[in-house]
Amino acid sequence: MNAQIGKYWIKHLDLQPHPEGGYYKEVFRSLQPVNRQGETEIRQACTSIYYLLEGADFSGFHRISSDELWYFHKGVPLLIHSIDEDGNYFKFELSDCPSGSLSVAVKAGLWFTAEIPSKSEFTLVSCNVAPGFEFSEFEMADKRTLTVAFPQHADVLNKLCR
C-alpha cells in the first residue's frame, strides 16, 4: 500500500479534519427520533461517518454518550484502546487480518482512542453511533485528569491524549 492512496480517499470522499485527529465526513443522520431512557431530549436514532487516519496521526482519547460501532474498510490495521470507569484497559485490532476483527463496538461513556500501530500508510473505517452523535456530547480527554484517575495506564494516556 502507498500513503498516496490515503490522500486519494481524503479527496475522493471529501473528508475534513476531525477535532480528535484524522479526517471524517458524516454520511448518514437518521430522521428517526429517539430519546435515551430517562431523558426528554429527542435526537436522531443513528449517525454514520467515514473516518480516516494516516501515518503517525491518531484519534486522541475522548468519550461520547452513545455506543459507537467501528467497521474496517481499507488500509492497515487500526488499534482501538479503551478504559472503562473501573480502570480496566482493553485493546482491539480493527482489520481484515486473521488477528483482527472487521468490527469493534465501543460502549457509551468509555474513554477511547485509535492509532495505526505501524505509523505508516492509512486506515479507512466507518463509525456508526446510536443514538446519533452530537458534538455537544463529545469530550476530549484531559491528559492530567485521566493520568491521575488511571495511573496504571499512564504510558498509553501520555502517548494518545491530545
GROMACS .gro file of N, CA and C in nm:
model
  486
    1MET      N    1   0.083  -0.118   0.000
    1MET     CA    2   0.000   0.000   0.000
    1MET      C    3   0.087   0.124   0.000
    2ASN      N    4   0.032   0.229  -0.050
    2ASN     CA    5   0.105   0.354  -0.062
    2ASN      C    6   0.031   0.462   0.015
    3ALA      N    7   0.105   0.551   0.082
    3ALA     CA    8   0.043   0.659   0.158
    3ALA      C    9  -0.040   0.749   0.068
    4GLN      N   10  -0.007   0.755  -0.061
    4GLN     CA   11  -0.084   0.838  -0.154
    4GLN      C   12  -0.228   0.788  -0.169
    5ILE      N   13  -0.249   0.660  -0.143
    5ILE     CA   14  -0.386   0.606  -0.151
    5ILE      C   15  -0.472   0.670  -0.042
    6GLY      N   16  -0.416   0.692   0.076
    6GLY     CA   17  -0.489   0.762   0.182
    6GLY      C   18  -0.529   0.901   0.138
    7LYS      N   19  -0.437   0.973   0.073
    7LYS     CA   20  -0.467   1.108   0.021
    7LYS      C   21  -0.580   1.102  -0.081
    8TYR      N   22  -0.576   0.997  -0.165
    8TYR     CA   23  -0.683   0.979  -0.263
    8TYR      C   24  -0.819   0.970  -0.193
    9TRP      N   25  -0.829   0.887  -0.087
    9TRP     CA   26  -0.957   0.869  -0.019
    9TRP      C   27  -1.001   0.997   0.053
   10ILE      N   28  -0.907   1.073   0.109
   10ILE     CA   29  -0.943   1.201   0.172
   10ILE      C   30  -1.009   1.292   0.070
   11LYS      N   31  -0.950   1.300  -0.050
   11LYS     CA   32  -1.007   1.387  -0.154
   11LYS      C   33  -1.135   1.327  -0.212
   12HIS      N   34  -1.132   1.199  -0.246
   12HIS     CA   35  -1.246   1.133  -0.311
   12HIS      C   36  -1.372   1.137  -0.225
   13LEU      N   37  -1.356   1.118  -0.093
   13LEU     CA   38  -1.471   1.117  -0.002
   13LEU      C   39  -1.498   1.254   0.059
   14ASP      N   40  -1.419   1.354   0.021
   14ASP     CA   41  -1.433   1.491   0.072
   14ASP      C   42  -1.425   1.494   0.225
   15LEU      N   43  -1.325   1.424   0.279
   15LEU     CA   44  -1.307   1.418   0.424
   15LEU      C   45  -1.247   1.549   0.475
   16GLN      N   46  -1.286   1.587   0.595
   16GLN     CA   47  -1.239   1.711   0.658
   16GLN      C   48  -1.166   1.677   0.788
   17PRO      N   49  -1.075   1.764   0.835
   17PRO     CA   50  -1.006   1.737   0.961
   17PRO      C   51  -1.105   1.722   1.077
   18HIS      N   52  -1.079   1.623   1.162
   18HIS     CA   53  -1.164   1.598   1.280
   18HIS      C   54  -1.093   1.654   1.403
   19PRO      N   55  -1.168   1.713   1.499
   19PRO     CA   56  -1.104   1.768   1.619
   19PRO      C   57  -1.023   1.666   1.700
   20GLU      N   58  -1.057   1.539   1.693
   20GLU     CA   59  -0.984   1.436   1.769
   20GLU      C   60  -0.860   1.387   1.695
   21GLY      N   61  -0.842   1.429   1.569
   21GLY     CA   62  -0.735   1.381   1.483
   21GLY      C   63  -0.794   1.305   1.367
   22GLY      N   64  -0.721   1.291   1.259
   22GLY     CA   65  -0.771   1.222   1.142
   22GLY      C   66  -0.866   1.307   1.060
   23TYR      N   67  -0.939   1.240   0.971
   23TYR     CA   68  -1.032   1.306   0.879
   23TYR      C   69  -1.166   1.233   0.883
   24TYR      N   70  -1.274   1.307   0.856
   24TYR     CA   71  -1.406   1.244   0.861
   24TYR      C   72  -1.505   1.315   0.769
   25LYS      N   73  -1.616   1.248   0.747
   25LYS     CA   74  -1.732   1.308   0.681
   25LYS      C   75  -1.855   1.233   0.728
   26GLU      N   76  -1.953   1.308   0.776
   26GLU     CA   77  -2.080   1.244   0.813
   26GLU      C   78  -2.150   1.205   0.683
   27VAL      N   79  -2.194   1.078   0.677
   27VAL     CA   80  -2.259   1.027   0.556
   27VAL      C   81  -2.404   0.986   0.580
   28PHE      N   82  -2.445   0.980   0.707
   28PHE     CA   83  -2.584   0.944   0.736
   28PHE      C   84  -2.623   1.001   0.871
   29ARG      N   85  -2.744   1.057   0.876
   29ARG     CA   86  -2.806   1.102   1.001
   29ARG      C   87  -2.952   1.061   0.993
   30SER      N   88  -2.991   0.966   1.075
   30SER     CA   89  -3.127   0.913   1.074
   30SER      C   90  -3.228   1.024   1.101
   31LEU      N   91  -3.342   1.013   1.037
   31LEU     CA   92  -3.453   1.104   1.064
   31LEU      C   93  -3.545   1.049   1.172
   32GLN      N   94  -3.518   0.925   1.215
   32GLN     CA   95  -3.599   0.861   1.318
   32GLN      C   96  -3.567   0.923   1.454
   33PRO      N   97  -3.667   0.984   1.520
   33PRO     CA   98  -3.641   1.045   1.651
   33PRO      C   99  -3.642   0.941   1.764
   34VAL      N  100  -3.548   0.957   1.857
   34VAL     CA  101  -3.543   0.870   1.976
   34VAL      C  102  -3.499   0.955   2.094
   35ASN      N  103  -3.519   0.901   2.213
   35ASN     CA  104  -3.457   0.962   2.331
   35ASN      C  105  -3.407   0.849   2.420
   36ARG      N  106  -3.305   0.882   2.498
   36ARG     CA  107  -3.250   0.784   2.591
   36ARG      C  108  -3.346   0.767   2.707
   37GLN      N  109  -3.346   0.647   2.764
   37GLN     CA  110  -3.432   0.620   2.878
   37GLN      C  111  -3.403   0.721   2.989
   38GLY      N  112  -3.508   0.782   3.041
   38GLY     CA  113  -3.495   0.878   3.149
   38GLY      C  114  -3.461   1.019   3.103
   39GLU      N  115  -3.446   1.041   2.973
   39GLU     CA  116  -3.416   1.174   2.920
   39GLU      C  117  -3.531   1.222   2.833
   40THR      N  118  -3.546   1.352   2.825
   40THR     CA  119  -3.652   1.408   2.742
   40THR      C  120  -3.601   1.459   2.608
   41GLU      N  121  -3.471   1.480   2.595
   41GLU     CA  122  -3.414   1.533   2.471
   41GLU      C  123  -3.432   1.433   2.357
   42ILE      N  124  -3.487   1.481   2.246
   42ILE     CA  125  -3.505   1.399   2.126
   42ILE      C  126  -3.379   1.414   2.040
   43ARG      N  127  -3.336   1.303   1.984
   43ARG     CA  128  -3.219   1.303   1.896
   43ARG      C  129  -3.242   1.204   1.783
   44GLN      N  130  -3.149   1.197   1.689
   44GLN     CA  131  -3.160   1.101   1.580
   44GLN      C  132  -3.119   0.962   1.631
   45ALA      N  133  -3.182   0.861   1.574
   45ALA     CA  134  -3.156   0.723   1.618
   45ALA      C  135  -3.011   0.681   1.592
   46CYS      N  136  -2.951   0.731   1.484
   46CYS     CA  137  -2.818   0.682   1.446
   46CYS      C  138  -2.751   0.783   1.354
   47THR      N  139  -2.619   0.788   1.360
   47THR     CA  140  -2.539   0.865   1.265
   47THR      C  141  -2.423   0.778   1.219
   48SER      N  142  -2.367   0.812   1.103
   48SER     CA  143  -2.255   0.735   1.050
   48SER      C  144  -2.157   0.829   0.981
   49ILE      N  145  -2.027   0.801   1.000
   49ILE     CA  146  -1.923   0.878   0.933
   49ILE      C  147  -1.822   0.784   0.868
   50TYR      N  148  -1.752   0.836   0.767
   50TYR     CA  149  -1.626   0.778   0.723
   50TYR      C  150  -1.520   0.844   0.810
   51TYR      N  151  -1.417   0.768   0.848
   51TYR     CA  152  -1.308   0.821   0.929
   51TYR      C  153  -1.178   0.762   0.878
   52LEU      N  154  -1.078   0.848   0.859
   52LEU     CA  155  -0.950   0.803   0.806
   52LEU      C  156  -0.837   0.857   0.892
   53LEU      N  157  -0.746   0.768   0.928
   53LEU     CA  158  -0.621   0.806   0.994
   53LEU      C  159  -0.508   0.771   0.899
   54GLU      N  160  -0.400   0.851   0.904
   54GLU     CA  161  -0.283   0.820   0.823
   54GLU      C  162  -0.157   0.844   0.903
   55GLY      N  163  -0.056   0.762   0.875
   55GLY     CA  164   0.075   0.778   0.937
   55GLY      C  165   0.071   0.775   1.088
   56ALA      N  166   0.140   0.872   1.149
   56ALA     CA  167   0.152   0.878   1.295
   56ALA      C  168   0.035   0.951   1.361
   57ASP      N  169  -0.062   0.999   1.282
   57ASP     CA  170  -0.178   1.067   1.341
   57ASP      C  171  -0.259   0.966   1.423
   58PHE      N  172  -0.337   1.016   1.515
   58PHE     CA  173  -0.419   0.928   1.600
   58PHE      C  174  -0.545   1.002   1.642
   59SER      N  175  -0.641   0.925   1.684
   59SER     CA  176  -0.764   0.978   1.743
   59SER      C  177  -0.736   0.994   1.891
   60GLY      N  178  -0.731   1.118   1.940
   60GLY     CA  179  -0.700   1.141   2.081
   60GLY      C  180  -0.806   1.082   2.173
   61PHE      N  181  -0.763   1.041   2.293
   61PHE     CA  182  -0.859   0.986   2.390
   61PHE      C  183  -0.977   1.081   2.405
   62HIS      N  184  -1.096   1.024   2.397
   62HIS     CA  185  -1.220   1.101   2.411
   62HIS      C  186  -1.330   1.004   2.454
   63ARG      N  187  -1.446   1.060   2.482
   63ARG     CA  188  -1.563   0.975   2.509
   63ARG      C  189  -1.687   1.046   2.457
   64ILE      N  190  -1.788   0.963   2.431
   64ILE     CA  191  -1.918   1.015   2.388
   64ILE      C  192  -2.026   0.944   2.469
   65SER      N  193  -2.148   0.994   2.459
   65SER     CA  194  -2.258   0.943   2.541
   65SER      C  195  -2.336   0.831   2.475
   66SER      N  196  -2.291   0.783   2.360
   66SER     CA  197  -2.361   0.678   2.287
   66SER      C  198  -2.265   0.565   2.253
   67ASP      N  199  -2.322   0.449   2.220
   67ASP     CA  200  -2.241   0.338   2.171
   67ASP      C  201  -2.188   0.372   2.032
   68GLU      N  202  -2.067   0.325   2.003
   68GLU     CA  203  -2.007   0.351   1.871
   68GLU      C  204  -1.956   0.221   1.812
   69LEU      N  205  -1.997   0.192   1.690
   69LEU     CA  206  -1.954   0.072   1.618
   69LEU      C  207  -1.858   0.114   1.508
   70TRP      N  208  -1.741   0.051   1.506
   70TRP     CA  209  -1.638   0.080   1.407
   70TRP      C  210  -1.634  -0.035   1.306
   71TYR      N  211  -1.621  -0.001   1.175
   71TYR     CA  212  -1.616  -0.101   1.069
   71TYR      C  213  -1.495  -0.074   0.980
   72PHE      N  214  -1.412  -0.176   0.960
   72PHE     CA  215  -1.293  -0.164   0.877
   72PHE      C  216  -1.330  -0.167   0.729
   73HIS      N  217  -1.265  -0.079   0.649
   73HIS     CA  218  -1.285  -0.080   0.504
   73HIS      C  219  -1.155  -0.107   0.428
   74LYS      N  220  -1.054  -0.023   0.450
   74LYS     CA  221  -0.931  -0.032   0.371
   74LYS      C  222  -0.811   0.011   0.454
   75GLY      N  223  -0.694  -0.037   0.411
   75GLY     CA  224  -0.570   0.009   0.472
   75GLY      C  225  -0.508  -0.091   0.566
   76VAL      N  226  -0.427  -0.037   0.657
   76VAL     CA  227  -0.353  -0.118   0.754
   76VAL      C  228  -0.433  -0.132   0.883
   77PRO      N  229  -0.395  -0.227   0.970
   77PRO     CA  230  -0.467  -0.245   1.096
   77PRO      C  231  -0.470  -0.118   1.181
   78LEU      N  232  -0.579  -0.104   1.254
   78LEU     CA  233  -0.602   0.007   1.346
   78LEU      C  234  -0.620  -0.052   1.486
   79LEU      N  235  -0.554   0.007   1.584
   79LEU     CA  236  -0.574  -0.035   1.723
   79LEU      C  237  -0.668   0.063   1.792
   80ILE      N  238  -0.768   0.009   1.861
   80ILE     CA  239  -0.860   0.088   1.942
   80ILE      C  240  -0.834   0.052   2.087
   81HIS      N  241  -0.800   0.153   2.167
   81HIS     CA  242  -0.773   0.135   2.310
   81HIS      C  243  -0.890   0.196   2.386
   82SER      N  244  -0.934   0.131   2.493
   82SER     CA  245  -1.040   0.190   2.576
   82SER      C  246  -1.014   0.161   2.723
   83ILE      N  247  -1.067   0.251   2.806
   83ILE     CA  248  -1.057   0.238   2.952
   83ILE      C  249  -1.196   0.258   3.008
   84ASP      N  250  -1.243   0.160   3.087
   84ASP     CA  251  -1.377   0.174   3.145
   84ASP      C  252  -1.371   0.250   3.277
   85GLU      N  253  -1.488   0.273   3.336
   85GLU     CA  254  -1.498   0.354   3.459
   85GLU      C  255  -1.425   0.291   3.578
   86ASP      N  256  -1.401   0.160   3.572
   86ASP     CA  257  -1.327   0.092   3.680
   86ASP      C  258  -1.177   0.087   3.654
   87GLY      N  259  -1.133   0.146   3.543
   87GLY     CA  260  -0.991   0.147   3.510
   87GLY      C  261  -0.943   0.026   3.432
   88ASN      N  262  -1.034  -0.059   3.387
   88ASN     CA  263  -0.995  -0.174   3.306
   88ASN      C  264  -0.959  -0.127   3.166
   89TYR      N  265  -0.849  -0.178   3.114
   89TYR     CA  266  -0.796  -0.139   2.983
   89TYR      C  267  -0.824  -0.249   2.881
   90PHE      N  268  -0.866  -0.208   2.761
   90PHE     CA  269  -0.894  -0.302   2.653
   90PHE      C  270  -0.827  -0.252   2.526
   91LYS      N  271  -0.780  -0.346   2.444
   91LYS     CA  272  -0.720  -0.311   2.315
   91LYS      C  273  -0.776  -0.406   2.210
   92PHE      N  274  -0.822  -0.348   2.099
   92PHE     CA  275  -0.881  -0.425   1.990
   92PHE      C  276  -0.812  -0.389   1.860
   93GLU      N  277  -0.794  -0.488   1.773
   93GLU     CA  278  -0.740  -0.463   1.640
   93GLU      C  279  -0.855  -0.464   1.540
   94LEU      N  280  -0.871  -0.354   1.470
   94LEU     CA  281  -0.971  -0.342   1.364
   94LEU      C  282  -0.896  -0.361   1.232
   95SER      N  283  -0.922  -0.473   1.165
   95SER     CA  284  -0.851  -0.502   1.040
   95SER      C  285  -0.914  -0.622   0.971
   96ASP      N  286  -0.864  -0.649   0.851
   96ASP     CA  287  -0.905  -0.770   0.779
   96ASP      C  288  -0.801  -0.881   0.794
   97CYS      N  289  -0.711  -0.866   0.890
   97CYS     CA  290  -0.609  -0.968   0.919
   97CYS      C  291  -0.668  -1.076   1.010
   98PRO      N  292  -0.611  -1.196   1.009
   98PRO     CA  293  -0.659  -1.301   1.099
   98PRO      C  294  -0.656  -1.260   1.247
   99SER      N  295  -0.564  -1.172   1.284
   99SER     CA  296  -0.552  -1.129   1.424
   99SER      C  297  -0.654  -1.021   1.461
  100GLY      N  298  -0.726  -0.969   1.363
  100GLY     CA  299  -0.817  -0.858   1.389
  100GLY      C  300  -0.963  -0.894   1.374
  101SER      N  301  -1.044  -0.792   1.378
  101SER     CA  302  -1.189  -0.805   1.361
  101SER      C  303  -1.234  -0.696   1.264
  102LEU      N  304  -1.333  -0.727   1.182
  102LEU     CA  305  -1.384  -0.629   1.087
  102LEU      C  306  -1.470  -0.522   1.154
  103SER      N  307  -1.514  -0.550   1.277
  103SER     CA  308  -1.594  -0.451   1.351
  103SER      C  309  -1.558  -0.456   1.499
  104VAL      N  310  -1.571  -0.342   1.563
  104VAL     CA  311  -1.545  -0.329   1.706
  104VAL      C  312  -1.651  -0.237   1.764
  105ALA      N  313  -1.707  -0.274   1.879
  105ALA     CA  314  -1.805  -0.189   1.948
  105ALA      C  315  -1.740  -0.124   2.069
  106VAL      N  316  -1.761   0.007   2.082
  106VAL     CA  317  -1.714   0.082   2.199
  106VAL      C  318  -1.838   0.130   2.273
  107LYS      N  319  -1.851   0.089   2.398
  107LYS     CA  320  -1.969   0.123   2.477
  107LYS      C  321  -1.971   0.271   2.513
  108ALA      N  322  -2.091   0.324   2.527
  108ALA     CA  323  -2.111   0.463   2.565
  108ALA      C  324  -2.037   0.495   2.694
  109GLY      N  325  -1.974   0.612   2.699
  109GLY     CA  326  -1.911   0.660   2.821
  109GLY      C  327  -1.768   0.615   2.845
  110LEU      N  328  -1.717   0.520   2.764
  110LEU     CA  329  -1.579   0.475   2.782
  110LEU      C  330  -1.482   0.576   2.719
  111TRP      N  331  -1.368   0.594   2.783
  111TRP     CA  332  -1.260   0.671   2.721
  111TRP      C  333  -1.197   0.581   2.616
  112PHE      N  334  -1.177   0.634   2.495
  112PHE     CA  335  -1.115   0.551   2.391
  112PHE      C  336  -1.036   0.636   2.292
  113THR      N  337  -0.951   0.567   2.218
  113THR     CA  338  -0.860   0.629   2.122
  113THR      C  339  -0.832   0.528   2.012
  114ALA      N  340  -0.777   0.574   1.901
  114ALA     CA  341  -0.739   0.484   1.793
  114ALA      C  342  -0.607   0.530   1.733
  115GLU      N  343  -0.528   0.432   1.690
  115GLU     CA  344  -0.398   0.463   1.629
  115GLU      C  345  -0.362   0.356   1.528
  116ILE      N  346  -0.275   0.394   1.436
  116ILE     CA  347  -0.216   0.299   1.342
  116ILE      C  348  -0.084   0.253   1.404
  117PRO      N  349  -0.073   0.127   1.446
  117PRO     CA  350   0.049   0.084   1.516
  117PRO      C  351   0.175   0.092   1.430
  118SER      N  352   0.162   0.075   1.299
  118SER     CA  353   0.279   0.080   1.211
  118SER      C  354   0.327   0.224   1.188
  119LYS      N  355   0.243   0.322   1.222
  119LYS     CA  356   0.273   0.465   1.200
  119LYS      C  357   0.302   0.494   1.053
  120SER      N  358   0.247   0.413   0.965
  120SER     CA  359   0.264   0.433   0.822
  120SER      C  360   0.132   0.402   0.753
  121GLU      N  361   0.125   0.438   0.627
  121GLU     CA  362   0.007   0.409   0.546
  121GLU      C  363  -0.117   0.483   0.597
  122PHE      N  364  -0.234   0.417   0.586
  122PHE     CA  365  -0.360   0.478   0.627
  122PHE      C  366  -0.458   0.368   0.665
  123THR      N  367  -0.566   0.407   0.731
  123THR     CA  368  -0.678   0.319   0.761
  123THR      C  369  -0.806   0.395   0.736
  124LEU      N  370  -0.898   0.336   0.660
  124LEU     CA  371  -1.030   0.394   0.634
  124LEU      C  372  -1.134   0.305   0.701
  125VAL      N  373  -1.216   0.366   0.785
  125VAL     CA  374  -1.320   0.294   0.859
  125VAL      C  375  -1.451   0.373   0.851
  126SER      N  376  -1.557   0.310   0.897
  126SER     CA  377  -1.683   0.380   0.923
  126SER      C  378  -1.711   0.370   1.071
  127CYS      N  379  -1.775   0.472   1.126
  127CYS     CA  380  -1.817   0.473   1.266
  127CYS      C  381  -1.965   0.504   1.270
  128ASN      N  382  -2.041   0.415   1.331
  128ASN     CA  383  -2.185   0.436   1.348
  128ASN      C  384  -2.212   0.458   1.496
  129VAL      N  385  -2.288   0.562   1.527
  129VAL     CA  386  -2.317   0.599   1.665
  129VAL      C  387  -2.467   0.594   1.686
  130ALA      N  388  -2.510   0.527   1.795
  130ALA     CA  389  -2.652   0.516   1.827
  130ALA      C  390  -2.672   0.528   1.977
  131PRO      N  391  -2.764   0.614   2.024
  131PRO     CA  392  -2.830   0.720   1.948
  131PRO      C  393  -2.728   0.813   1.883
  132GLY      N  394  -2.775   0.886   1.782
  132GLY     CA  395  -2.689   0.965   1.697
  132GLY      C  396  -2.591   1.058   1.767
  133PHE      N  397  -2.476   1.077   1.703
  133PHE     CA  398  -2.368   1.160   1.756
  133PHE      C  399  -2.406   1.308   1.754
  134GLU      N  400  -2.370   1.375   1.862
  134GLU     CA  401  -2.381   1.521   1.872
  134GLU      C  402  -2.250   1.573   1.930
  135PHE      N  403  -2.191   1.674   1.868
  135PHE     CA  404  -2.065   1.728   1.921
  135PHE      C  405  -2.080   1.780   2.063
  136SER      N  406  -2.202   1.817   2.103
  136SER     CA  407  -2.223   1.866   2.240
  136SER      C  408  -2.198   1.757   2.344
  137GLU      N  409  -2.198   1.630   2.303
  137GLU     CA  410  -2.172   1.518   2.394
  137GLU      C  411  -2.032   1.459   2.375
  138PHE      N  412  -1.951   1.524   2.296
  138PHE     CA  413  -1.814   1.480   2.268
  138PHE      C  414  -1.720   1.545   2.369
  139GLU      N  415  -1.641   1.464   2.439
  139GLU     CA  416  -1.549   1.516   2.540
  139GLU      C  417  -1.408   1.467   2.513
  140MET      N  418  -1.319   1.560   2.477
  140MET     CA  419  -1.177   1.525   2.464
  140MET      C  420  -1.119   1.507   2.603
  141ALA      N  421  -1.032   1.410   2.618
  141ALA     CA  422  -0.970   1.380   2.747
  141ALA      C  423  -0.867   1.486   2.784
  142ASP      N  424  -0.859   1.515   2.911
  142ASP     CA  425  -0.751   1.596   2.966
  142ASP      C  426  -0.647   1.497   3.019
  143LYS      N  427  -0.527   1.502   2.961
  143LYS     CA  428  -0.422   1.405   2.995
  143LYS      C  429  -0.395   1.400   3.145
  144ARG      N  430  -0.384   1.513   3.208
  144ARG     CA  431  -0.352   1.517   3.351
  144ARG      C  432  -0.464   1.452   3.433
  145THR      N  433  -0.588   1.486   3.403
  145THR     CA  434  -0.701   1.431   3.478
  145THR      C  435  -0.709   1.279   3.464
  146LEU      N  436  -0.694   1.230   3.341
  146LEU     CA  437  -0.702   1.085   3.320
  146LEU      C  438  -0.582   1.012   3.380
  147THR      N  439  -0.466   1.072   3.374
  147THR     CA  440  -0.348   1.008   3.432
  147THR      C  441  -0.359   0.997   3.584
  148VAL      N  442  -0.420   1.097   3.647
  148VAL     CA  443  -0.445   1.090   3.792
  148VAL      C  444  -0.548   0.982   3.821
  149ALA      N  445  -0.654   0.975   3.740
  149ALA     CA  446  -0.760   0.877   3.762
  149ALA      C  447  -0.714   0.734   3.732
  150PHE      N  448  -0.628   0.718   3.632
  150PHE     CA  449  -0.584   0.585   3.587
  150PHE      C  450  -0.432   0.581   3.574
  151PRO      N  451  -0.358   0.596   3.685
  151PRO     CA  452  -0.211   0.600   3.675
  151PRO      C  453  -0.151   0.473   3.617
  152GLN      N  454  -0.220   0.362   3.630
  152GLN     CA  455  -0.170   0.235   3.577
  152GLN      C  456  -0.165   0.235   3.424
  153HIS      N  457  -0.231   0.332   3.361
  153HIS     CA  458  -0.234   0.340   3.214
  153HIS      C  459  -0.162   0.466   3.164
  154ALA      N  460  -0.071   0.519   3.245
  154ALA     CA  461  -0.002   0.644   3.210
  154ALA      C  462   0.069   0.636   3.075
  155ASP      N  463   0.128   0.521   3.042
  155ASP     CA  464   0.201   0.510   2.915
  155ASP      C  465   0.111   0.536   2.795
  156VAL      N  466  -0.003   0.468   2.789
  156VAL     CA  467  -0.093   0.485   2.675
  156VAL      C  468  -0.160   0.622   2.678
  157LEU      N  469  -0.191   0.674   2.796
  157LEU     CA  470  -0.252   0.806   2.807
  157LEU      C  471  -0.155   0.915   2.763
  158ASN      N  472  -0.028   0.906   2.803
  158ASN     CA  473   0.071   1.005   2.761
  158ASN      C  474   0.095   1.002   2.611
  159LYS      N  475   0.084   0.884   2.553
  159LYS     CA  476   0.108   0.866   2.410
  159LYS      C  477  -0.011   0.912   2.325
  160LEU      N  478  -0.135   0.892   2.376
  160LEU     CA  479  -0.253   0.909   2.289
  160LEU      C  480  -0.355   1.011   2.339
  161CYS      N  481  -0.319   1.096   2.432
  161CYS     CA  482  -0.404   1.211   2.467
  161CYS      C  483  -0.353   1.332   2.390
  162ARG      N  484  -0.441   1.417   2.348
  162ARG     CA  485  -0.401   1.540   2.276
  162ARG      C  486  -0.383   1.653   2.373
   0.00000   0.00000   0.00000
